[in-house]
Each structure stands twice: as structure tokens, then as C-alpha cells.
């Protein structure tokens, strides 16, 4: 996989950096990290953990799959792998 994008339904965000931060500081923040084995989302800040495909995550890094739906700070977005 060369890169990935996040479709926030209002526009697309290309994940070109090793770490991409999403959310609202003070409310809920998560980071998507590009690693050799894929893209992983991890909770960083806030009482609420990110939700992926309707499931609340825990403190562990979670491997993202193509078309996963992520919800952070009340915003839904879809993860896409691009070749």
C-alpha cells in the first residue's frame, strides 16, 4: 500500500505523514500511524475512545482496514487504502 486517505464526507485527507492527528484537543484526540504492516489508530486524549465500525476501541493500537468507518469527537469518516 502506497498511501491511504480519510474521507470526512466533506473532503478527503491524504495520510502522507507517519503520524496524522484527528479530533478536537480537550475533547477527543486520536492518531493514525503509518507502520510497516499498515495504518493503526490509537487513542491519545479524552474520556471517549475512538469508535471503529460501531465498536469502541481501547488503549491498544487498532489496525485499520479498507472502508473502516471511524468516529472521533462526533465526526464520522471513512478510511481508504490507496494503491
Short mmCIF file of N, CA and C in Angstrom, two decimals:
data_model
loop_
_atom_site.label_atom_id
_atom_site.label_comp_id
_atom_site.label_asym_id
_atom_site.label_seq_id
_atom_site.Cartn_x
_atom_site.Cartn_y
_atom_site.Cartn_z
N UNK A 1 0.85 -1.19 0.00
CA UNK A 1 0.00 0.00 0.00
C UNK A 1 0.89 1.24 0.00
N UNK A 2 0.66 2.11 -0.96
CA UNK A 2 1.47 3.31 -1.06
C UNK A 2 1.02 4.40 -0.09
N UNK A 3 -0.30 4.59 0.02
CA UNK A 3 -0.81 5.59 0.94
C UNK A 3 -2.27 5.33 1.23
N UNK A 4 -2.84 6.11 2.13
CA UNK A 4 -4.24 5.96 2.50
C UNK A 4 -4.86 7.33 2.59
N UNK A 5 -6.20 7.37 2.60
CA UNK A 5 -6.91 8.62 2.78
C UNK A 5 -8.03 8.43 3.79
N UNK A 6 -8.45 9.54 4.34
CA UNK A 6 -9.62 9.59 5.21
C UNK A 6 -10.65 10.45 4.47
N UNK A 7 -11.85 9.91 4.25
CA UNK A 7 -12.93 10.68 3.64
C UNK A 7 -13.84 11.13 4.76
N UNK A 8 -13.85 12.45 5.00
CA UNK A 8 -14.64 13.01 6.09
C UNK A 8 -16.01 13.44 5.60
N UNK A 9 -16.42 12.94 4.43
CA UNK A 9 -17.71 13.25 3.82
C UNK A 9 -17.84 14.72 3.46
N UNK A 10 -16.86 15.55 3.85
CA UNK A 10 -16.83 16.95 3.44
C UNK A 10 -15.57 17.21 2.63
N UNK A 11 -14.73 16.22 2.52
CA UNK A 11 -13.47 16.34 1.80
C UNK A 11 -12.58 15.19 2.17
N UNK A 12 -11.51 15.03 1.42
CA UNK A 12 -10.61 13.91 1.63
C UNK A 12 -9.28 14.40 2.20
N UNK A 13 -8.75 13.66 3.15
CA UNK A 13 -7.46 13.98 3.78
C UNK A 13 -6.49 12.86 3.44
N UNK A 14 -5.45 13.17 2.69
CA UNK A 14 -4.45 12.17 2.33
C UNK A 14 -3.50 11.98 3.51
N UNK A 15 -3.27 10.73 3.88
CA UNK A 15 -2.39 10.41 5.01
C UNK A 15 -0.97 10.24 4.48
N UNK A 16 -0.25 11.35 4.37
CA UNK A 16 1.09 11.33 3.79
C UNK A 16 2.18 11.31 4.85
N UNK A 17 1.84 11.69 6.08
CA UNK A 17 2.84 11.73 7.16
C UNK A 17 2.82 10.41 7.94
N UNK A 18 3.87 10.17 8.68
CA UNK A 18 3.94 8.97 9.51
C UNK A 18 2.85 9.00 10.59
N UNK A 19 2.58 10.18 11.14
CA UNK A 19 1.54 10.35 12.15
C UNK A 19 0.56 11.42 11.71
N UNK A 20 -0.73 11.12 11.80
CA UNK A 20 -1.78 12.09 11.50
C UNK A 20 -2.70 12.16 12.70
N UNK A 21 -2.89 13.36 13.24
CA UNK A 21 -3.73 13.56 14.42
C UNK A 21 -5.13 13.97 13.97
N UNK A 22 -6.14 13.36 14.60
CA UNK A 22 -7.54 13.67 14.31
C UNK A 22 -8.27 13.98 15.61
N UNK A 23 -9.28 14.83 15.54
CA UNK A 23 -10.12 15.11 16.70
C UNK A 23 -10.04 16.55 17.14
N UNK A 24 -10.55 16.78 18.35
CA UNK A 24 -10.58 18.11 18.93
C UNK A 24 -9.84 18.09 20.26
N UNK A 25 -8.72 18.84 20.37
CA UNK A 25 -7.98 18.87 21.64
C UNK A 25 -8.90 19.28 22.80
N UNK A 26 -8.73 18.60 23.93
CA UNK A 26 -9.56 18.85 25.09
C UNK A 26 -10.84 18.03 25.09
N UNK A 27 -11.22 17.48 23.94
CA UNK A 27 -12.44 16.68 23.84
C UNK A 27 -12.10 15.23 23.52
N UNK A 28 -11.53 15.01 22.35
CA UNK A 28 -11.15 13.65 21.93
C UNK A 28 -10.12 13.75 20.82
N UNK A 29 -8.99 13.08 21.01
CA UNK A 29 -7.92 13.10 20.02
C UNK A 29 -7.43 11.66 19.81
N UNK A 30 -7.18 11.34 18.54
CA UNK A 30 -6.60 10.05 18.17
C UNK A 30 -5.52 10.31 17.13
N UNK A 31 -4.65 9.34 16.97
CA UNK A 31 -3.59 9.46 15.96
C UNK A 31 -3.63 8.22 15.07
N UNK A 32 -3.43 8.45 13.77
CA UNK A 32 -3.27 7.34 12.83
C UNK A 32 -1.80 7.29 12.47
N UNK A 33 -1.19 6.13 12.71
CA UNK A 33 0.24 5.95 12.47
C UNK A 33 0.45 5.00 11.29
N UNK A 34 1.29 5.41 10.36
CA UNK A 34 1.67 4.53 9.24
C UNK A 34 2.84 3.69 9.72
N UNK A 35 2.64 2.38 9.73
CA UNK A 35 3.68 1.43 10.16
C UNK A 35 3.96 0.47 9.02
N UNK A 36 5.04 -0.31 9.12
CA UNK A 36 5.36 -1.25 8.03
C UNK A 36 4.23 -2.23 7.71
N UNK A 37 3.39 -2.57 8.70
CA UNK A 37 2.33 -3.56 8.49
C UNK A 37 0.96 -2.93 8.31
N UNK A 38 0.90 -1.61 8.10
CA UNK A 38 -0.39 -0.97 7.86
C UNK A 38 -0.56 0.31 8.65
N UNK A 39 -1.80 0.78 8.67
CA UNK A 39 -2.17 2.00 9.39
C UNK A 39 -2.91 1.62 10.66
N UNK A 40 -2.49 2.24 11.77
CA UNK A 40 -3.06 1.93 13.08
C UNK A 40 -3.61 3.20 13.71
N UNK A 41 -4.78 3.08 14.34
CA UNK A 41 -5.36 4.21 15.06
C UNK A 41 -5.20 3.96 16.56
N UNK A 42 -4.84 5.01 17.30
CA UNK A 42 -4.62 4.92 18.74
C UNK A 42 -5.25 6.12 19.43
N UNK A 43 -5.91 5.86 20.54
CA UNK A 43 -6.49 6.92 21.37
C UNK A 43 -5.37 7.71 22.02
N UNK A 44 -5.49 9.06 22.02
CA UNK A 44 -4.47 9.91 22.61
C UNK A 44 -5.03 10.68 23.81
N UNK A 45 -6.23 11.27 23.66
CA UNK A 45 -6.75 12.18 24.68
C UNK A 45 -8.27 12.13 24.70
N UNK A 46 -8.84 12.30 25.89
CA UNK A 46 -10.29 12.41 26.04
C UNK A 46 -10.89 11.21 26.74
N UNK A 47 -12.06 11.43 27.34
CA UNK A 47 -12.75 10.37 28.07
C UNK A 47 -13.32 9.32 27.12
N UNK A 48 -13.74 9.76 25.93
CA UNK A 48 -14.30 8.85 24.94
C UNK A 48 -13.19 8.31 24.05
N UNK A 49 -13.23 7.02 23.79
CA UNK A 49 -12.27 6.40 22.88
C UNK A 49 -12.84 6.43 21.46
N UNK A 50 -11.98 6.41 20.45
CA UNK A 50 -12.48 6.37 19.07
C UNK A 50 -13.35 5.14 18.84
N UNK A 51 -14.28 5.27 17.91
CA UNK A 51 -15.17 4.18 17.53
C UNK A 51 -14.83 3.79 16.09
N UNK A 52 -14.63 2.49 15.86
CA UNK A 52 -14.37 1.99 14.51
C UNK A 52 -15.43 0.94 14.19
N UNK A 53 -16.18 1.18 13.14
CA UNK A 53 -17.26 0.27 12.71
C UNK A 53 -18.23 -0.03 13.85
N UNK A 54 -18.54 0.99 14.64
CA UNK A 54 -19.51 0.85 15.73
C UNK A 54 -18.96 0.29 17.02
N UNK A 55 -17.69 -0.09 17.04
CA UNK A 55 -17.06 -0.68 18.23
C UNK A 55 -16.11 0.32 18.87
N UNK A 56 -16.29 0.58 20.16
CA UNK A 56 -15.40 1.49 20.87
C UNK A 56 -14.05 0.80 21.07
N UNK A 57 -12.97 1.53 20.76
CA UNK A 57 -11.63 0.97 20.91
C UNK A 57 -11.16 1.08 22.35
N UNK A 58 -10.08 0.37 22.69
CA UNK A 58 -9.44 0.50 23.99
C UNK A 58 -8.13 1.24 23.79
N UNK A 59 -7.22 1.14 24.73
CA UNK A 59 -5.96 1.89 24.67
C UNK A 59 -4.97 1.29 23.67
N UNK A 60 -5.23 0.09 23.16
CA UNK A 60 -4.31 -0.56 22.23
C UNK A 60 -4.46 0.00 20.82
N UNK A 61 -3.37 0.00 20.07
CA UNK A 61 -3.41 0.41 18.66
C UNK A 61 -4.28 -0.59 17.89
N UNK A 62 -5.08 -0.06 16.98
CA UNK A 62 -6.02 -0.88 16.21
C UNK A 62 -5.67 -0.76 14.73
N UNK A 63 -5.46 -1.91 14.06
CA UNK A 63 -5.15 -1.93 12.63
C UNK A 63 -6.39 -1.53 11.84
N UNK A 64 -6.25 -0.51 10.99
CA UNK A 64 -7.35 -0.08 10.15
C UNK A 64 -7.39 -0.88 8.86
N UNK A 65 -8.61 -1.19 8.43
CA UNK A 65 -8.82 -1.92 7.18
C UNK A 65 -9.55 -1.00 6.20
N UNK A 66 -9.42 -1.32 4.92
CA UNK A 66 -10.08 -0.54 3.88
C UNK A 66 -11.57 -0.41 4.17
N UNK A 67 -12.09 0.78 4.08
CA UNK A 67 -13.50 1.12 4.29
C UNK A 67 -13.95 1.09 5.74
N UNK A 68 -13.03 1.05 6.71
CA UNK A 68 -13.42 1.18 8.11
C UNK A 68 -14.05 2.55 8.32
N UNK A 69 -15.11 2.60 9.11
CA UNK A 69 -15.75 3.87 9.47
C UNK A 69 -15.29 4.24 10.87
N UNK A 70 -14.67 5.42 10.98
CA UNK A 70 -14.09 5.92 12.23
C UNK A 70 -14.96 7.05 12.73
N UNK A 71 -15.21 7.09 14.05
CA UNK A 71 -15.91 8.23 14.64
C UNK A 71 -15.05 8.80 15.75
N UNK A 72 -14.72 10.09 15.63
CA UNK A 72 -13.90 10.80 16.61
C UNK A 72 -14.54 12.16 16.86
N UNK A 73 -14.79 12.48 18.12
CA UNK A 73 -15.35 13.78 18.51
C UNK A 73 -16.64 14.07 17.74
N UNK A 74 -17.45 13.04 17.55
CA UNK A 74 -18.74 13.21 16.88
C UNK A 74 -18.68 13.30 15.37
N UNK A 75 -17.49 13.16 14.79
CA UNK A 75 -17.32 13.24 13.33
C UNK A 75 -17.06 11.84 12.78
N UNK A 76 -17.87 11.45 11.80
CA UNK A 76 -17.66 10.16 11.14
C UNK A 76 -16.84 10.37 9.88
N UNK A 77 -15.95 9.42 9.63
CA UNK A 77 -15.10 9.47 8.44
C UNK A 77 -14.79 8.03 8.01
N UNK A 78 -14.45 7.85 6.76
CA UNK A 78 -14.16 6.52 6.24
C UNK A 78 -12.69 6.44 5.82
N UNK A 79 -12.05 5.32 6.18
CA UNK A 79 -10.65 5.07 5.87
C UNK A 79 -10.55 4.30 4.57
N UNK A 80 -9.66 4.75 3.67
CA UNK A 80 -9.44 4.08 2.38
C UNK A 80 -7.96 3.81 2.17
N UNK A 81 -7.62 2.59 1.76
CA UNK A 81 -6.27 2.27 1.33
C UNK A 81 -6.16 2.57 -0.15
N UNK A 82 -5.07 3.17 -0.57
CA UNK A 82 -4.87 3.52 -1.97
C UNK A 82 -3.61 2.83 -2.47
N UNK A 83 -3.68 2.26 -3.67
CA UNK A 83 -2.52 1.56 -4.23
C UNK A 83 -1.73 2.47 -5.13
#
